[in-house]
Amino acid sequence: LLDGLDLCTAMEGHPTFPPERAVRTLLPVIHALKYAHARGVVHRDIKPENIFLTTSHDGVVQPKLIDFGIARQAKDKSDARITRTGAVVGSPGYMSPEQAAGAESDHRADLWSICVVLYELVTGSLPFDGDNYLALIRAIIEAEPQPLSFHEIHEDELGTIVSRGLGKETHDSGEAGEWRGRAPAEW
């Protein structure tokens, strides 16, 4: 019932967005995620196809986060018959390492995915690639993305945000799935 187009379609005509436009486009989505996360809801499938761009009656573009079809309540085990630990849930190119490994994921998986979308918006490519599904999953889990500067984007603060958001090192606590750079306090 929305009038507009999804971000993936918008990217077809403009394969890259200037950094400022990319951030402005994603900020409302980040706010929507923050709202959902505060209520214990994890989207689990952030990708350009699930970001819908509508235009208000006064001509302002309003991004909307859509398709909560595989979202779940944090720590809710009621979907155990549908999604088990070890099952991979999400769109491969946008999955966090913990999702790709089939491990439990929480709101930090959404933060990872929004950083993948941001990376794609400003560079025109995904941060991880592989010749097939398994190679892509391995790259997500093991490889480091090219820095934004590799793509001739010299925005140091944006590069730091993306780098931290796509960080894979575990916290000193040693808890599985505690990926550096996506701590809730850093919203």
Tab-separated table of C-alpha atoms in Angstrom, residues 8 18 26 37 41 45 50 59 61-62 64 68 72 79 91 104 114 117 126 132-133 137 139 142 163 165 171 174 186:
chain	number	residue	atom	x	y	z
A	8	CYS	CA	17.421	-1.699	-4.566
A	18	PRO	CA	27.245	10.422	-2.263
A	26	LEU	CA	19.642	5.296	6.163
A	37	HIS	CA	15.491	-3.245	19.214
A	41	VAL	CA	12.498	-7.143	18.024
A	45	ASP	CA	16.839	-9.365	6.980
A	50	ASN	CA	13.480	-4.107	2.542
A	59	GLY	CA	7.951	16.026	-1.463
A	61	VAL	CA	11.653	11.222	0.769
A	62	GLN	CA	10.758	9.015	3.735
A	64	LYS	CA	10.570	2.896	5.579
A	68	PHE	CA	9.490	-8.163	9.202
A	72	ARG	CA	11.759	-12.393	15.985
A	79	ASP	CA	10.191	-20.049	16.577
A	91	SER	CA	19.830	-12.714	2.648
A	104	GLU	CA	22.172	-17.232	17.619
A	114	ILE	CA	22.800	-1.821	7.885
A	117	VAL	CA	23.860	-1.546	3.002
A	126	LEU	CA	28.958	-5.472	-1.388
A	132	ASN	CA	29.232	-19.305	-4.879
A	133	TYR	CA	27.090	-19.352	-1.760
A	137	ILE	CA	29.556	-17.304	3.618
A	139	ALA	CA	34.181	-14.490	3.171
A	142	GLU	CA	36.700	-14.777	7.654
A	163	SER	CA	34.857	-0.575	9.634
A	165	GLY	CA	30.181	-2.054	12.062
A	171	HIS	CA	35.011	-8.944	22.736
A	174	GLY	CA	34.951	-14.341	25.015
A	186	GLU	CA	27.042	2.725	20.817
